[in-house]
Tab-separated table of C-alpha atoms and ligand atoms in Angstrom:
chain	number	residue	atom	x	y	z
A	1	UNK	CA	0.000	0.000	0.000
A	2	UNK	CA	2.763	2.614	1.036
A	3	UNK	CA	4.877	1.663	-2.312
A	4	UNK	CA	1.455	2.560	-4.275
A	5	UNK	CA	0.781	5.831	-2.479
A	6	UNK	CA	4.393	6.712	-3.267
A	7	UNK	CA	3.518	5.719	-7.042
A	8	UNK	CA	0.846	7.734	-6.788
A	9	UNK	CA	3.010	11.057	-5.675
A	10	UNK	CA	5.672	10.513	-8.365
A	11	UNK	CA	2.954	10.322	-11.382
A	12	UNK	CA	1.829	13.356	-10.087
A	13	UNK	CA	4.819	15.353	-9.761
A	14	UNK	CA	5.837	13.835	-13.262
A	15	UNK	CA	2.377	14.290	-14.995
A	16	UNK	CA	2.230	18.067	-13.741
A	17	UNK	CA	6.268	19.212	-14.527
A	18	UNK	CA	6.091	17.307	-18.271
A	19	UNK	CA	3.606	20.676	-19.330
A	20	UNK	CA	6.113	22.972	-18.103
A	21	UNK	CA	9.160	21.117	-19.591
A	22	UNK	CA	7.777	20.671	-22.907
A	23	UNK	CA	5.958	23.994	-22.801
A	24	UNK	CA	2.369	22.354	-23.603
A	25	UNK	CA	-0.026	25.828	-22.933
A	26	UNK	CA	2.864	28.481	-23.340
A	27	UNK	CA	2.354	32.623	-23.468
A	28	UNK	CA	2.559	34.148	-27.129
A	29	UNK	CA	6.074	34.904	-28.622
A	30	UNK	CA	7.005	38.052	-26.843
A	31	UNK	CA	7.810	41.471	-29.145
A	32	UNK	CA	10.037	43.582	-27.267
A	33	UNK	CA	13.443	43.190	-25.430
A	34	UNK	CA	11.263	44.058	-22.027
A	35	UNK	CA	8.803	40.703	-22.428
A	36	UNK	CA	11.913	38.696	-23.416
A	37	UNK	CA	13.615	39.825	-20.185
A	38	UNK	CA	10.337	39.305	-17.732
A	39	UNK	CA	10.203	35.677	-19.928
A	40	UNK	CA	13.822	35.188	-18.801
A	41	UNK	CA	12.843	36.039	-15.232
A	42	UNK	CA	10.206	34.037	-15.194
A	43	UNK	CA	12.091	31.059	-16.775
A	44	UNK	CA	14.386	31.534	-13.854
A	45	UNK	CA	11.613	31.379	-11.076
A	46	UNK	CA	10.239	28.210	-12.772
A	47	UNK	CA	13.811	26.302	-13.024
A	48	UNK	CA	14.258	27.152	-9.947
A	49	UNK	CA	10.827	26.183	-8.076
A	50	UNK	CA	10.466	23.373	-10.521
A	51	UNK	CA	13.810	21.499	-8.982
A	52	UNK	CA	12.689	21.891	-5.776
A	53	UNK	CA	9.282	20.843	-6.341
A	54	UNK	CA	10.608	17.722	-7.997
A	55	UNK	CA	13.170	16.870	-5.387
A	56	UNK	CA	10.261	17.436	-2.753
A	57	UNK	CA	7.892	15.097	-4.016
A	58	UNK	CA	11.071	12.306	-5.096
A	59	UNK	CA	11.435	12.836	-0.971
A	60	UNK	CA	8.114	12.707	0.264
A	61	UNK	CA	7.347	9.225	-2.139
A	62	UNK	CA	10.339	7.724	-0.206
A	63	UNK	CA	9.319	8.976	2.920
A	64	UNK	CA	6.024	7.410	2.547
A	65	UNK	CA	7.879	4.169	1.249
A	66	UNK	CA	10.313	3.637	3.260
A	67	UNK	CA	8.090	4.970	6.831
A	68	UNK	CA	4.869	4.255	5.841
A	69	UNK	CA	4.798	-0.132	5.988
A	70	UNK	CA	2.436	-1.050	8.853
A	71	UNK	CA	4.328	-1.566	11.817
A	72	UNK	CA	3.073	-2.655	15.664
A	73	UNK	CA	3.402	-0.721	18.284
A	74	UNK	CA	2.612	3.245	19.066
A	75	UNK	CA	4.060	5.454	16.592
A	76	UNK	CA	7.403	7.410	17.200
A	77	UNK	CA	7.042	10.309	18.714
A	78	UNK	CA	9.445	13.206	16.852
A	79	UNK	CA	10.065	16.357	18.011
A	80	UNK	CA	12.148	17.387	14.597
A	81	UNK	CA	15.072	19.126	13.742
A	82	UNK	CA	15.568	22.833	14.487
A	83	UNK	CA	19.143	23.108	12.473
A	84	UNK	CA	17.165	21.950	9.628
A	85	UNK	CA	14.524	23.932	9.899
A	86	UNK	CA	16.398	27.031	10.480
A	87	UNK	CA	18.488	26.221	7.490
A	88	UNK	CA	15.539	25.376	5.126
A	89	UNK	CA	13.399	28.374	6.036
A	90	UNK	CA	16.673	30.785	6.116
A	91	UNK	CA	16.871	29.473	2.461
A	92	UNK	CA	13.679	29.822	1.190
A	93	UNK	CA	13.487	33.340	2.257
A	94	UNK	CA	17.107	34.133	0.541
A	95	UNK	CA	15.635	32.620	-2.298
A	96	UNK	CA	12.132	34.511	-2.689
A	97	UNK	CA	13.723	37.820	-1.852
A	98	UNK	CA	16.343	37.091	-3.776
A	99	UNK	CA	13.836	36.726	-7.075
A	100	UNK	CA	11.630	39.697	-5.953
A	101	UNK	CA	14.874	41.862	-6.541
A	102	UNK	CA	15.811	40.598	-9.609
A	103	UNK	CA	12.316	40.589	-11.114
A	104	UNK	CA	11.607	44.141	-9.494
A	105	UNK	CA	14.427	45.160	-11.695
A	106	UNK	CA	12.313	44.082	-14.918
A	107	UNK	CA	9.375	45.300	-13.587
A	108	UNK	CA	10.410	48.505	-12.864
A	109	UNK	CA	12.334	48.475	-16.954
A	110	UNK	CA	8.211	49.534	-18.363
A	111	UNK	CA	7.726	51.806	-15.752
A	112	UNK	CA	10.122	53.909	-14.403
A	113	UNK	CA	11.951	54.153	-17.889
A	114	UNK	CA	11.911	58.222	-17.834
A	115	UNK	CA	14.626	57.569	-15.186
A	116	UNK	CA	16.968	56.054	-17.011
A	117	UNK	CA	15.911	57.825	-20.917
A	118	UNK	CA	13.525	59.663	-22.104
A	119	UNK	CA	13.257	60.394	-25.656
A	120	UNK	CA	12.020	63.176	-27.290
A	121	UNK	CA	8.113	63.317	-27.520
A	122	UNK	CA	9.065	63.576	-31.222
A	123	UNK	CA	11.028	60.305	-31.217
A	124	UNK	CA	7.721	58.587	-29.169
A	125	UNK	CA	4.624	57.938	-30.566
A	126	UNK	CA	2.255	58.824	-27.861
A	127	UNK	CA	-1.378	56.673	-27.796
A	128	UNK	CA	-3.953	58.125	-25.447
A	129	UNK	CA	-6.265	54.729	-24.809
A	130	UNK	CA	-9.227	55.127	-22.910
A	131	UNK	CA	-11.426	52.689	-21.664
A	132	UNK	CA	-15.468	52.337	-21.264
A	133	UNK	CA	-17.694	49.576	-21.328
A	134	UNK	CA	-16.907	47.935	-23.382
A	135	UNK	CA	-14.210	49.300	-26.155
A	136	UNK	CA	-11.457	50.719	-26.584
A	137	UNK	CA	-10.726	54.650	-27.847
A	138	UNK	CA	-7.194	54.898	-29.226
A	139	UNK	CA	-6.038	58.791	-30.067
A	140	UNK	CA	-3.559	60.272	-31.559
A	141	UNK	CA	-2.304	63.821	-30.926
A	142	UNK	CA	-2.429	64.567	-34.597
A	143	UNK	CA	0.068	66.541	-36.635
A	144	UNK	CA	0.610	69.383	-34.061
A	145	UNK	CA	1.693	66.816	-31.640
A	146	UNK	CA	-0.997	68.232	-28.744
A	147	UNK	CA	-3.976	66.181	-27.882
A	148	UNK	CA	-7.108	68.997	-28.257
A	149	UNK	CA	-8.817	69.524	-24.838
A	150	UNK	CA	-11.933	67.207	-24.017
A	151	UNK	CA	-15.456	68.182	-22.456
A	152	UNK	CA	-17.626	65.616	-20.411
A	153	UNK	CA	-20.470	67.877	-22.188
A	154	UNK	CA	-19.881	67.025	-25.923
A	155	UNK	CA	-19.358	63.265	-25.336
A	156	UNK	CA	-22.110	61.503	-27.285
A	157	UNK	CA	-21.161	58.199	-28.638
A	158	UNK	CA	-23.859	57.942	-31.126
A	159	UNK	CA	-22.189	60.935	-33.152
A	160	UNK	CA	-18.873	59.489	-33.001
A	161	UNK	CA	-17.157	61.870	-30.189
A	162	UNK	CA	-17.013	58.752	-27.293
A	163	UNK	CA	-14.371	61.273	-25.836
A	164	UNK	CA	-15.906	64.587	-25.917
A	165	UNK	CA	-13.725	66.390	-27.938
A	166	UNK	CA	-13.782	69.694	-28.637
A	167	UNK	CA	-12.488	69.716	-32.320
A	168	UNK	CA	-13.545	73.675	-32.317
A	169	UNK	CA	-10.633	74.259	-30.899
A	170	UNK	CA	-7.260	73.923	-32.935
A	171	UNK	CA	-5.528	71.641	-30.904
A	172	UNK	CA	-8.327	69.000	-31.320
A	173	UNK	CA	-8.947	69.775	-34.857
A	174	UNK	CA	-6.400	67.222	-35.978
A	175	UNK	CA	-6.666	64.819	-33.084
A	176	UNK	CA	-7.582	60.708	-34.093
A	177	UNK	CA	-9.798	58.705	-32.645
A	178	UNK	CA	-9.761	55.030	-33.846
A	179	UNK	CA	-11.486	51.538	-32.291
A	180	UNK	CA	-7.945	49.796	-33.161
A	181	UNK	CA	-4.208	50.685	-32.401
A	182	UNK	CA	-1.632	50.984	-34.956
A	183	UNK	CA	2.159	51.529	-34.030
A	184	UNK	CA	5.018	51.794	-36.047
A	185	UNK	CA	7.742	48.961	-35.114
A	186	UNK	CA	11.283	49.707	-33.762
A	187	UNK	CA	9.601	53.138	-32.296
A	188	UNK	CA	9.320	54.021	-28.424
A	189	UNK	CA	5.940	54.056	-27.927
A	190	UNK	CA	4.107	55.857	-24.333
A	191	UNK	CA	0.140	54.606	-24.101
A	192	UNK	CA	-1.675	56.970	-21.727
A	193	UNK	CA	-4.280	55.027	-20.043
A	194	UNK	CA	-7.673	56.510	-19.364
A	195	UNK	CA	-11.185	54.871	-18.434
A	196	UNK	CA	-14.698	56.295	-18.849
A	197	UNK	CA	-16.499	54.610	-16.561
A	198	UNK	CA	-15.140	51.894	-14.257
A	199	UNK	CA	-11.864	49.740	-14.003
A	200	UNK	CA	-10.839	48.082	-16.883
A	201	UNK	CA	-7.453	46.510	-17.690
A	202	UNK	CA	-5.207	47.336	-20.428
A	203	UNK	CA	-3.504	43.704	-21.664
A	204	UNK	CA	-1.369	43.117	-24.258
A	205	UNK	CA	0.190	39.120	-23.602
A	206	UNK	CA	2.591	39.761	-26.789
A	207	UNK	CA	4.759	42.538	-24.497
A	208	UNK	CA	3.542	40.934	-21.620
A	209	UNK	CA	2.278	44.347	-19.523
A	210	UNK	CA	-0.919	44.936	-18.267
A	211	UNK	CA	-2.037	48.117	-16.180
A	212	UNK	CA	-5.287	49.187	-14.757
A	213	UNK	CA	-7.605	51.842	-15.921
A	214	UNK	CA	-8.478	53.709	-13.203
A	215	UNK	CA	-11.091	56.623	-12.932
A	216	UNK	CA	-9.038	59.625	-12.594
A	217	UNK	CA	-5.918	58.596	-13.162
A	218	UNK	CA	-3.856	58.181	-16.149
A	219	UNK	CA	-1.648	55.506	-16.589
A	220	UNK	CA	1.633	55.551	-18.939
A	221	UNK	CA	3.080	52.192	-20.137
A	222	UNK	CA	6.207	52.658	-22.664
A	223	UNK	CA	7.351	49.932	-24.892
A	224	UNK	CA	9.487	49.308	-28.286
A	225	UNK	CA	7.751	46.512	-30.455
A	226	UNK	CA	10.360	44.954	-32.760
A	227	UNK	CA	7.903	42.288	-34.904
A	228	UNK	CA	5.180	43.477	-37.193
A	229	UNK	CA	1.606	41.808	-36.357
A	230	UNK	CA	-1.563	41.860	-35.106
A	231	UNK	CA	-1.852	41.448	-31.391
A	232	UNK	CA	-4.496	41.007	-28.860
A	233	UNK	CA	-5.266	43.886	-26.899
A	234	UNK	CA	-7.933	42.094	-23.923
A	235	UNK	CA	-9.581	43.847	-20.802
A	236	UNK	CA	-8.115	42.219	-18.667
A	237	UNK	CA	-10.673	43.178	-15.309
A	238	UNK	CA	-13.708	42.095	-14.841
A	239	UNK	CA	-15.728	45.576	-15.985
A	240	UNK	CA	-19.478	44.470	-16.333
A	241	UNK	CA	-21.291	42.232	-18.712
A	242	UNK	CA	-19.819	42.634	-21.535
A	243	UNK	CA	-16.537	42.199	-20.282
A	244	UNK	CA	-15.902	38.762	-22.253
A	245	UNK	CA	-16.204	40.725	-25.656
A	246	UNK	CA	-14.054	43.893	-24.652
A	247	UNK	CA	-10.908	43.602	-27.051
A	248	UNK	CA	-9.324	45.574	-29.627
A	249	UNK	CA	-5.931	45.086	-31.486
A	250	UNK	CA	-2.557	46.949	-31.658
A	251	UNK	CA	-1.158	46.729	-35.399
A	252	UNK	CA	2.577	46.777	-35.284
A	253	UNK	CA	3.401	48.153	-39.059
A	254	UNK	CA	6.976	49.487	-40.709
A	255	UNK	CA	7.222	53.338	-40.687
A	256	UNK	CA	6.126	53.874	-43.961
A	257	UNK	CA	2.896	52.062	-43.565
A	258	UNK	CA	2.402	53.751	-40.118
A	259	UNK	CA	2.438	57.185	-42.098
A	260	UNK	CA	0.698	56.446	-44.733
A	261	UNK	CA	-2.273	55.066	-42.234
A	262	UNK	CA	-2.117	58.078	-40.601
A	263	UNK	CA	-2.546	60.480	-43.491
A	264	UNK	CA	-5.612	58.125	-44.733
A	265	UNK	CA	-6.877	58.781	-40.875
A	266	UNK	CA	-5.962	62.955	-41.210
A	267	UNK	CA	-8.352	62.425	-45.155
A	268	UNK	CA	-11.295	61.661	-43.169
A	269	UNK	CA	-11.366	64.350	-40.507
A	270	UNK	CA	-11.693	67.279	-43.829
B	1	CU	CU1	-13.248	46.282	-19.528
């Protein structure tokens, strides 16, 4: 019976590491130097965890094995072993603090990047997203490079202005307001996050970053896409009951393409 149980334990611990090994449900190919370094990180974590879970289960299947035959008699009583246990929980907190700094370090990389550079806002193409239930607004500052002011008054969905802009005035007159994302590749690009309404969740798995919307706050994710695609862009909070269908897509095109979409875009606002 014991030499079963401890079957039982080993199939398990095989049966769940083979996915990881082999990869079996994996994350999308990542599309900028930042998702390939939180990939690496997280490769790390799971090499890591993944021996010790293994060696912990080969342990505990020979544990049951070799102390779990029927015997007679009362059971031993044990009162353990403090050296170990010092030395095994010393360890484990070395090693989780230990990966908290290095993957703060990544983290931080999307974040806190004005620190270390910060382009020119000609250099960056800027994307103001806002959220509502349950789309996505994309806009674009527009030739001028200034996004025109908005005015809870003027916002009317039904006549195309989900944002209230005032294009009266000539800062908005050029501004873009799309249901889908297009980026040039190789190009710093900030997204401004804004919501309508409530939370939502701005998720992109290809550059692996997600942020919140919140009410009242904007929220600035930079990142350099070097592949040209389609990708996902999911709300990634539950928002309301539409949630499930509240996606758009980012288009990552070459420069020229990116221009030319963007003239076609400044056509339709004459
Ligand atoms: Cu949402």
């Amino acid at each position: 019976m014991a030499f079963i149980l401890a079957l039982v334990i080993w199939l398990i611990c095989i049966a769940l590491t083979i996915p990881f090994v082999l990869k079996t449900w994996w994350m999308p190919d990542p599309i900028t130097d930042h998702a390939r370094a939180v990939d690496a990180q997280m490769a790390l974590t799971f090499v890591v965890t993944g021996v010790i879970f293994v060696i912990a289960h080969l342990a505990l299947g020979y544990a049951v094995m070799k102390f779990g035959r029927k015997r007679s008699g009362p059971a031993d009583y044990n009162t353990g072993n403090e050296r170990w246990e010092v030395l095994w929980t010393a360890a484990a907190t070395v090693l989780f603090i230990g990966l908290t700094f290095m993957g703060y370090t990544v983290w931080a990389e999307a974040r806190f990047a004005d620190a270390q550079s910060q382009p020119s806002a000609g250099e960056r193409v800027v994307v103001e997203v806002t959220a509502q239930q349950f789309v996505w607004n994309m806009r674009y500052a527009g030739a001028d490079g200034k996004f025109g002011s908005l005015n809870v008054n003027l916002i009317d969905d039904s006549l195309g202005n989900p944002l209230g802009l005032d294009r009266g005035q000539p800062d908005g007159k050029d501004d873009v307001i799309v249901p889908r994302m297009t980026v040039p590749i190789n190009k710093e690009i900030e997204v401004i996050l804004r919501t309508k309404d409530v939370l939502h969740n701005f998720f992109i798995p290809e550059l692996r970053l997600k942020l919140d919307t919140v009410p009242g706050i904007e929220g600035r994710l930079r990142f350099k896409p070097d592949k040209v695609g389609t990708y996902e862009i999911a709300c990634s909070e539950l928002c309301g009951l539409g949630h499930y269908k509240m996606r758009s897509f980012m288009d990552v095109v070459e420069q020229a393409d990116y221009d030319s979409w963007l003239q076609e875009q400044y056509s339709f606002l004459q």
